[in-house]
């Protein structure tokens, strides 16, 4: 599977960043730097500057909130489907305490584009900025953002405990027969790993706002999104898995967390076939990574709620990846990402909106 960046990216720029300020209907401040010969990065950042306060009014009833959630989903889906190779987004939600120990919420969004020339990288960043501005205008009418350029105050959570939140998955076997539409070598993977579907289609990403405020220490939830495009080997694997499901039975599907036993659920079979079919029709999608950092251990209930809201109700597992006593994946979250498994558990097709990114509280 191909990642969004086609050229290896180094973290250190060889030249000082250049600031490009664009005025007009959209005020964008983009920083451009040369990473290496023939490799440029352009990035921008928006920061939450105010909230209108309309959320607290009684006129926002359940039906209206549901309609607003659907509107957010449509706006976000259109935006994510427009992302191209080399483009990334970072949504960063933070709770920090000032000298009087008063908790304050910050929300920043960063766009990043890597290109083979300065103009190419700039064009990608401006494309991201325009799409993000339109999405925020339609989905976050209560929030106001401003361009941000000064990052001197940025810092990770001191002594951070880090957790990774990922959806639970299902394993789909790849058939040994000839794949649909291909006559070349057989698939290189034995399994396809998909995330479990959403059970309640949760609307809104509110846990970080309501739950983060009551936590005693600093908290940061970082959601990274990047464009992906499946290569030919991945398409062959999906084709073979789809044919295997069509010719077999639903008992072939297994839960990722279970080493034995099969899933007896025809609805889950239909869901899996539909998702595999969409990947076959169009190989474009996006990958999501969610990391939670905190100054002290966090309750699993809070992190689980954050994950389930982020992934629209899909069951999730939390794994500690930093801090004291960081451990390997527990039994409920086995590391199945090997050369024999095509891991699409954190990848979602452009036709589906499987994320909540906008707090509604």
Short mmCIF file of N, CA and C in Angstrom, two decimals, residues 185-321:
data_model
loop_
_atom_site.label_atom_id
_atom_site.label_comp_id
_atom_site.label_asym_id
_atom_site.label_seq_id
_atom_site.Cartn_x
_atom_site.Cartn_y
_atom_site.Cartn_z
N UNK A 185 0.81 -12.49 -10.74
CA UNK A 185 1.16 -13.30 -9.58
C UNK A 185 0.07 -13.21 -8.51
N UNK A 186 -0.04 -14.23 -7.66
CA UNK A 186 -1.09 -14.25 -6.63
C UNK A 186 -0.83 -13.19 -5.57
N UNK A 187 -1.86 -12.89 -4.74
CA UNK A 187 -1.70 -11.88 -3.69
C UNK A 187 -0.59 -12.26 -2.72
N UNK A 188 0.06 -11.24 -2.17
CA UNK A 188 1.16 -11.47 -1.24
C UNK A 188 0.69 -11.54 0.21
N UNK A 189 -0.57 -11.22 0.49
CA UNK A 189 -1.10 -11.26 1.86
C UNK A 189 -2.10 -12.39 2.00
N UNK A 190 -2.19 -12.94 3.22
CA UNK A 190 -3.12 -14.03 3.51
C UNK A 190 -4.43 -13.53 4.10
N UNK A 191 -4.42 -12.30 4.64
CA UNK A 191 -5.58 -11.75 5.32
C UNK A 191 -5.73 -10.27 4.98
N UNK A 192 -6.98 -9.80 5.06
CA UNK A 192 -7.27 -8.37 5.00
C UNK A 192 -7.86 -7.99 6.36
N UNK A 193 -7.32 -6.93 6.96
CA UNK A 193 -7.76 -6.48 8.28
C UNK A 193 -8.56 -5.19 8.11
N UNK A 194 -9.86 -5.24 8.45
CA UNK A 194 -10.73 -4.07 8.41
C UNK A 194 -11.18 -3.73 9.82
N UNK A 195 -11.55 -2.47 10.04
CA UNK A 195 -12.09 -2.08 11.34
C UNK A 195 -13.52 -2.58 11.46
N UNK A 196 -13.94 -2.83 12.70
CA UNK A 196 -15.34 -3.17 12.94
C UNK A 196 -16.22 -1.99 12.57
N UNK A 197 -17.41 -2.24 12.06
CA UNK A 197 -18.30 -1.12 11.70
C UNK A 197 -18.83 -0.42 12.94
N UNK A 198 -19.32 0.80 12.72
CA UNK A 198 -19.92 1.57 13.81
C UNK A 198 -21.24 0.92 14.24
N UNK A 199 -21.50 0.91 15.53
CA UNK A 199 -22.71 0.32 16.05
C UNK A 199 -23.80 1.36 16.34
N UNK A 200 -23.38 2.60 16.65
CA UNK A 200 -24.40 3.60 17.01
C UNK A 200 -24.23 4.92 16.27
N UNK A 201 -23.26 5.01 15.36
CA UNK A 201 -23.06 6.21 14.53
C UNK A 201 -23.05 7.47 15.39
N UNK A 202 -22.17 7.48 16.39
CA UNK A 202 -22.07 8.61 17.31
C UNK A 202 -21.80 9.91 16.57
N UNK A 203 -22.54 10.96 16.92
CA UNK A 203 -22.36 12.28 16.31
C UNK A 203 -21.63 13.19 17.30
N UNK A 204 -20.63 13.90 16.82
CA UNK A 204 -19.93 14.85 17.66
C UNK A 204 -18.71 14.26 18.33
N UNK A 205 -17.72 15.12 18.58
CA UNK A 205 -16.46 14.73 19.21
C UNK A 205 -16.32 15.56 20.49
N UNK A 206 -17.13 15.20 21.49
CA UNK A 206 -17.28 16.07 22.66
C UNK A 206 -16.50 15.62 23.88
N UNK A 207 -16.04 14.37 23.93
CA UNK A 207 -15.39 13.86 25.14
C UNK A 207 -14.13 14.63 25.47
N UNK A 208 -13.40 15.06 24.44
CA UNK A 208 -12.17 15.79 24.71
C UNK A 208 -12.47 17.14 25.37
N UNK A 209 -13.65 17.71 25.09
CA UNK A 209 -14.02 19.00 25.69
C UNK A 209 -14.60 18.80 27.08
N UNK A 210 -15.60 17.94 27.21
CA UNK A 210 -16.27 17.75 28.49
C UNK A 210 -15.44 16.93 29.47
N UNK A 211 -14.75 15.90 28.97
CA UNK A 211 -13.97 15.05 29.86
C UNK A 211 -12.59 15.61 30.14
N UNK A 212 -11.97 16.25 29.14
CA UNK A 212 -10.64 16.79 29.34
C UNK A 212 -10.58 17.89 30.36
N UNK A 213 -11.68 18.63 30.52
CA UNK A 213 -11.70 19.76 31.44
C UNK A 213 -11.57 19.32 32.89
N UNK A 214 -12.10 18.14 33.20
CA UNK A 214 -12.11 17.71 34.60
C UNK A 214 -10.86 16.93 34.97
N UNK A 215 -9.98 16.63 34.00
CA UNK A 215 -8.73 15.96 34.30
C UNK A 215 -7.77 16.94 34.96
N UNK A 216 -7.00 16.44 35.92
CA UNK A 216 -6.17 17.33 36.73
C UNK A 216 -4.96 17.89 35.98
N UNK A 217 -4.43 17.13 35.03
CA UNK A 217 -3.21 17.55 34.36
C UNK A 217 -3.43 17.88 32.89
N UNK A 218 -2.35 18.25 32.19
CA UNK A 218 -2.45 18.58 30.77
C UNK A 218 -2.76 17.35 29.92
N UNK A 219 -3.53 17.56 28.87
CA UNK A 219 -3.93 16.49 27.95
C UNK A 219 -3.83 17.00 26.52
N UNK A 220 -3.33 16.17 25.63
CA UNK A 220 -3.33 16.47 24.20
C UNK A 220 -3.84 15.26 23.43
N UNK A 221 -4.82 15.48 22.59
CA UNK A 221 -5.30 14.45 21.66
C UNK A 221 -4.91 14.90 20.26
N UNK A 222 -4.09 14.09 19.59
CA UNK A 222 -3.62 14.41 18.25
C UNK A 222 -4.17 13.40 17.27
N UNK A 223 -4.86 13.90 16.23
CA UNK A 223 -5.41 13.05 15.18
C UNK A 223 -4.72 13.43 13.86
N UNK A 224 -3.93 12.52 13.34
CA UNK A 224 -3.24 12.73 12.07
C UNK A 224 -3.98 12.02 10.94
N UNK A 225 -4.15 12.70 9.82
CA UNK A 225 -4.85 12.15 8.67
C UNK A 225 -3.98 12.35 7.44
N UNK A 226 -3.77 11.30 6.68
CA UNK A 226 -3.00 11.41 5.45
C UNK A 226 -3.68 10.63 4.33
N UNK A 227 -3.48 11.11 3.13
CA UNK A 227 -4.06 10.45 1.96
C UNK A 227 -3.31 9.17 1.65
N UNK A 228 -4.03 8.13 1.24
CA UNK A 228 -3.41 6.88 0.80
C UNK A 228 -4.04 6.44 -0.53
N UNK A 229 -3.30 5.66 -1.24
CA UNK A 229 -3.78 5.09 -2.49
C UNK A 229 -3.25 3.67 -2.58
N UNK A 230 -4.13 2.70 -2.70
CA UNK A 230 -3.72 1.30 -2.74
C UNK A 230 -2.97 0.99 -4.02
N UNK A 231 -1.90 0.21 -3.90
CA UNK A 231 -1.14 -0.19 -5.08
C UNK A 231 -1.75 -1.47 -5.68
N UNK A 232 -1.11 -1.98 -6.71
CA UNK A 232 -1.67 -3.13 -7.43
C UNK A 232 -1.70 -4.38 -6.56
N UNK A 233 -0.67 -4.59 -5.74
CA UNK A 233 -0.65 -5.77 -4.88
C UNK A 233 -1.80 -5.74 -3.87
N UNK A 234 -2.06 -4.55 -3.30
CA UNK A 234 -3.17 -4.42 -2.36
C UNK A 234 -4.50 -4.67 -3.07
N UNK A 235 -4.65 -4.15 -4.28
CA UNK A 235 -5.89 -4.36 -5.04
C UNK A 235 -6.10 -5.84 -5.34
N UNK A 236 -5.03 -6.55 -5.66
CA UNK A 236 -5.14 -7.98 -5.92
C UNK A 236 -5.57 -8.74 -4.67
N UNK A 237 -5.01 -8.35 -3.53
CA UNK A 237 -5.38 -8.99 -2.27
C UNK A 237 -6.85 -8.77 -1.95
N UNK A 238 -7.32 -7.54 -2.11
CA UNK A 238 -8.72 -7.22 -1.84
C UNK A 238 -9.64 -7.97 -2.80
N UNK A 239 -9.23 -8.05 -4.06
CA UNK A 239 -10.03 -8.77 -5.05
C UNK A 239 -10.19 -10.24 -4.67
N UNK A 240 -9.08 -10.84 -4.24
CA UNK A 240 -9.13 -12.26 -3.86
C UNK A 240 -9.98 -12.45 -2.61
N UNK A 241 -9.87 -11.54 -1.64
CA UNK A 241 -10.68 -11.65 -0.43
C UNK A 241 -12.17 -11.47 -0.74
N UNK A 242 -12.48 -10.55 -1.64
CA UNK A 242 -13.87 -10.32 -2.01
C UNK A 242 -14.46 -11.54 -2.71
N UNK A 243 -13.70 -12.13 -3.61
CA UNK A 243 -14.19 -13.33 -4.30
C UNK A 243 -14.37 -14.49 -3.32
N UNK A 244 -13.47 -14.57 -2.34
CA UNK A 244 -13.56 -15.63 -1.35
C UNK A 244 -14.84 -15.49 -0.51
N UNK A 245 -15.18 -14.26 -0.15
CA UNK A 245 -16.40 -14.04 0.62
C UNK A 245 -17.65 -14.34 -0.21
N UNK A 246 -17.62 -13.97 -1.48
CA UNK A 246 -18.78 -14.19 -2.34
C UNK A 246 -19.05 -15.67 -2.58
N UNK A 247 -17.99 -16.45 -2.59
CA UNK A 247 -18.15 -17.87 -2.89
C UNK A 247 -18.20 -18.73 -1.63
N UNK A 248 -17.92 -18.13 -0.48
CA UNK A 248 -17.89 -18.90 0.76
C UNK A 248 -19.04 -18.55 1.67
N UNK A 249 -18.76 -18.47 2.97
CA UNK A 249 -19.80 -18.20 3.96
C UNK A 249 -19.28 -17.18 4.95
N UNK A 250 -20.20 -16.64 5.74
CA UNK A 250 -19.82 -15.59 6.67
C UNK A 250 -18.94 -16.12 7.80
N UNK A 251 -18.91 -17.45 8.02
CA UNK A 251 -18.07 -17.99 9.08
C UNK A 251 -16.58 -17.81 8.81
N UNK A 252 -16.21 -17.35 7.62
CA UNK A 252 -14.79 -17.14 7.32
C UNK A 252 -14.22 -15.93 8.07
N UNK A 253 -15.07 -14.97 8.42
CA UNK A 253 -14.61 -13.75 9.08
C UNK A 253 -14.33 -14.03 10.55
N UNK A 254 -13.20 -13.51 11.04
CA UNK A 254 -12.83 -13.68 12.44
C UNK A 254 -12.56 -12.33 13.08
N UNK A 255 -12.81 -12.26 14.38
CA UNK A 255 -12.45 -11.06 15.13
C UNK A 255 -10.94 -11.03 15.32
N UNK A 256 -10.36 -9.86 15.19
CA UNK A 256 -8.92 -9.72 15.36
C UNK A 256 -8.47 -10.13 16.75
N UNK A 257 -9.29 -9.83 17.76
CA UNK A 257 -8.90 -10.10 19.14
C UNK A 257 -9.06 -11.55 19.53
N UNK A 258 -9.67 -12.37 18.67
CA UNK A 258 -9.92 -13.77 19.00
C UNK A 258 -9.06 -14.67 18.14
N UNK A 259 -8.32 -15.56 18.79
CA UNK A 259 -7.45 -16.48 18.05
C UNK A 259 -8.21 -17.66 17.48
N UNK A 260 -9.42 -17.88 17.93
CA UNK A 260 -10.23 -18.98 17.42
C UNK A 260 -11.68 -18.53 17.34
N UNK A 261 -12.43 -19.24 16.56
CA UNK A 261 -13.84 -18.91 16.43
C UNK A 261 -14.10 -17.96 15.28
N UNK A 262 -15.27 -18.07 14.70
CA UNK A 262 -15.63 -17.25 13.54
C UNK A 262 -16.84 -16.39 13.88
N UNK A 263 -17.05 -15.39 13.04
CA UNK A 263 -18.17 -14.48 13.22
C UNK A 263 -19.39 -15.04 12.52
N UNK A 264 -20.50 -15.16 13.23
CA UNK A 264 -21.75 -15.64 12.65
C UNK A 264 -22.70 -14.45 12.52
N UNK A 265 -22.46 -13.64 11.52
CA UNK A 265 -23.23 -12.41 11.38
C UNK A 265 -23.31 -12.06 9.89
N UNK A 266 -24.47 -12.28 9.31
CA UNK A 266 -24.62 -11.99 7.88
C UNK A 266 -24.55 -10.50 7.59
N UNK A 267 -25.00 -9.66 8.54
CA UNK A 267 -24.92 -8.21 8.33
C UNK A 267 -23.47 -7.76 8.25
N UNK A 268 -22.61 -8.35 9.09
CA UNK A 268 -21.20 -8.01 9.06
C UNK A 268 -20.55 -8.47 7.75
N UNK A 269 -21.00 -9.61 7.24
CA UNK A 269 -20.51 -10.09 5.94
C UNK A 269 -20.86 -9.11 4.83
N UNK A 270 -22.11 -8.66 4.81
CA UNK A 270 -22.53 -7.71 3.79
C UNK A 270 -21.75 -6.40 3.90
N UNK A 271 -21.52 -5.95 5.14
CA UNK A 271 -20.76 -4.72 5.36
C UNK A 271 -19.34 -4.85 4.84
N UNK A 272 -18.69 -5.99 5.15
CA UNK A 272 -17.31 -6.21 4.70
C UNK A 272 -17.23 -6.29 3.18
N UNK A 273 -18.18 -6.96 2.55
CA UNK A 273 -18.16 -7.06 1.09
C UNK A 273 -18.36 -5.68 0.45
N UNK A 274 -19.23 -4.87 1.04
CA UNK A 274 -19.44 -3.54 0.50
C UNK A 274 -18.20 -2.68 0.59
N UNK A 275 -17.49 -2.77 1.71
CA UNK A 275 -16.27 -1.96 1.87
C UNK A 275 -15.15 -2.42 0.96
N UNK A 276 -15.00 -3.73 0.82
CA UNK A 276 -13.98 -4.24 -0.11
C UNK A 276 -14.31 -3.84 -1.54
N UNK A 277 -15.60 -3.89 -1.89
CA UNK A 277 -16.01 -3.50 -3.24
C UNK A 277 -15.70 -2.05 -3.54
N UNK A 278 -15.86 -1.17 -2.52
CA UNK A 278 -15.55 0.26 -2.74
C UNK A 278 -14.06 0.48 -2.95
N UNK A 279 -13.22 -0.28 -2.24
CA UNK A 279 -11.78 -0.16 -2.46
C UNK A 279 -11.40 -0.64 -3.87
N UNK A 280 -12.11 -1.66 -4.36
CA UNK A 280 -11.85 -2.13 -5.72
C UNK A 280 -12.25 -1.10 -6.76
N UNK A 281 -13.36 -0.41 -6.52
CA UNK A 281 -13.84 0.58 -7.49
C UNK A 281 -12.96 1.82 -7.53
N UNK A 282 -12.41 2.20 -6.38
CA UNK A 282 -11.59 3.41 -6.29
C UNK A 282 -10.56 3.19 -5.20
N UNK A 283 -9.26 3.16 -5.52
CA UNK A 283 -8.24 2.82 -4.53
C UNK A 283 -7.84 3.96 -3.60
N UNK A 284 -8.56 5.10 -3.62
CA UNK A 284 -8.17 6.24 -2.80
C UNK A 284 -8.86 6.21 -1.45
N UNK A 285 -8.11 6.63 -0.43
CA UNK A 285 -8.66 6.70 0.91
C UNK A 285 -7.79 7.56 1.80
N UNK A 286 -7.96 7.41 3.11
CA UNK A 286 -7.15 8.17 4.05
C UNK A 286 -6.87 7.32 5.28
N UNK A 287 -5.71 7.55 5.88
CA UNK A 287 -5.28 6.81 7.07
C UNK A 287 -5.36 7.73 8.28
N UNK A 288 -5.77 7.18 9.42
CA UNK A 288 -5.98 7.96 10.64
C UNK A 288 -5.12 7.39 11.76
N UNK A 289 -4.47 8.27 12.50
CA UNK A 289 -3.70 7.87 13.68
C UNK A 289 -4.09 8.78 14.84
N UNK A 290 -4.48 8.20 15.97
CA UNK A 290 -4.90 8.96 17.14
C UNK A 290 -3.96 8.66 18.31
N UNK A 291 -3.32 9.71 18.83
CA UNK A 291 -2.41 9.59 19.97
C UNK A 291 -2.91 10.52 21.08
N UNK A 292 -2.99 9.99 22.30
CA UNK A 292 -3.36 10.78 23.46
C UNK A 292 -2.15 10.89 24.38
N UNK A 293 -1.78 12.12 24.73
CA UNK A 293 -0.66 12.37 25.64
C UNK A 293 -1.18 13.06 26.89
N UNK A 294 -0.63 12.71 28.04
CA UNK A 294 -1.09 13.28 29.30
C UNK A 294 0.07 13.36 30.28
N UNK A 295 -0.07 14.26 31.24
CA UNK A 295 0.95 14.40 32.26
C UNK A 295 0.86 13.35 33.35
N UNK A 296 -0.19 12.57 33.35
CA UNK A 296 -0.38 11.51 34.33
C UNK A 296 -1.27 10.44 33.72
N UNK A 297 -1.31 9.25 34.31
CA UNK A 297 -2.16 8.19 33.73
C UNK A 297 -3.61 8.62 33.61
N UNK A 298 -4.24 8.20 32.52
CA UNK A 298 -5.64 8.55 32.26
C UNK A 298 -6.52 7.31 32.42
N UNK A 299 -7.76 7.49 32.83
CA UNK A 299 -8.67 6.33 32.93
C UNK A 299 -9.02 5.80 31.55
N UNK A 300 -9.09 4.49 31.44
CA UNK A 300 -9.42 3.87 30.16
C UNK A 300 -10.80 4.27 29.68
N UNK A 301 -11.70 4.56 30.61
CA UNK A 301 -13.05 4.95 30.21
C UNK A 301 -13.03 6.25 29.41
N UNK A 302 -12.21 7.22 29.84
CA UNK A 302 -12.12 8.48 29.12
C UNK A 302 -11.52 8.27 27.73
N UNK A 303 -10.42 7.52 27.65
CA UNK A 303 -9.77 7.31 26.36
C UNK A 303 -10.64 6.48 25.43
N UNK A 304 -11.36 5.50 25.99
CA UNK A 304 -12.26 4.71 25.16
C UNK A 304 -13.39 5.55 24.59
N UNK A 305 -13.91 6.48 25.40
CA UNK A 305 -14.97 7.37 24.92
C UNK A 305 -14.45 8.28 23.81
N UNK A 306 -13.23 8.82 24.00
CA UNK A 306 -12.62 9.65 22.95
C UNK A 306 -12.50 8.86 21.65
N UNK A 307 -12.01 7.63 21.74
CA UNK A 307 -11.84 6.81 20.55
C UNK A 307 -13.14 6.46 19.88
N UNK A 308 -14.15 6.08 20.67
CA UNK A 308 -15.43 5.71 20.08
C UNK A 308 -16.12 6.91 19.42
N UNK A 309 -15.98 8.08 20.02
CA UNK A 309 -16.55 9.27 19.37
C UNK A 309 -15.78 9.62 18.10
N UNK A 310 -14.46 9.53 18.15
CA UNK A 310 -13.65 9.84 16.97
C UNK A 310 -14.02 8.95 15.80
N UNK A 311 -14.15 7.64 16.06
CA UNK A 311 -14.44 6.67 15.00
C UNK A 311 -15.93 6.36 14.89
N UNK A 312 -16.77 7.29 15.30
CA UNK A 312 -18.22 7.21 15.11
C UNK A 312 -18.85 5.94 15.67
N UNK A 313 -18.45 5.58 16.87
CA UNK A 313 -19.09 4.46 17.55
C UNK A 313 -18.43 3.12 17.36
N UNK A 314 -17.37 3.03 16.56
CA UNK A 314 -16.67 1.76 16.39
C UNK A 314 -15.98 1.36 17.69
N UNK A 315 -16.00 0.07 18.05
CA UNK A 315 -15.26 -0.37 19.23
C UNK A 315 -13.77 -0.09 19.06
N UNK A 316 -13.11 0.32 20.12
CA UNK A 316 -11.70 0.67 20.04
C UNK A 316 -10.92 -0.04 21.13
N UNK A 317 -9.61 -0.07 20.97
CA UNK A 317 -8.70 -0.57 21.98
C UNK A 317 -7.63 0.49 22.21
N UNK A 318 -7.17 0.59 23.45
CA UNK A 318 -6.17 1.58 23.83
C UNK A 318 -4.88 0.87 24.20
N UNK A 319 -3.78 1.35 23.65
CA UNK A 319 -2.47 0.75 23.95
C UNK A 319 -1.52 1.83 24.43
N UNK A 320 -0.87 1.57 25.57
CA UNK A 320 0.10 2.52 26.09
C UNK A 320 1.40 2.38 25.30
N UNK A 321 1.88 3.49 24.74
CA UNK A 321 3.10 3.46 23.93
C UNK A 321 4.22 4.32 24.50
#
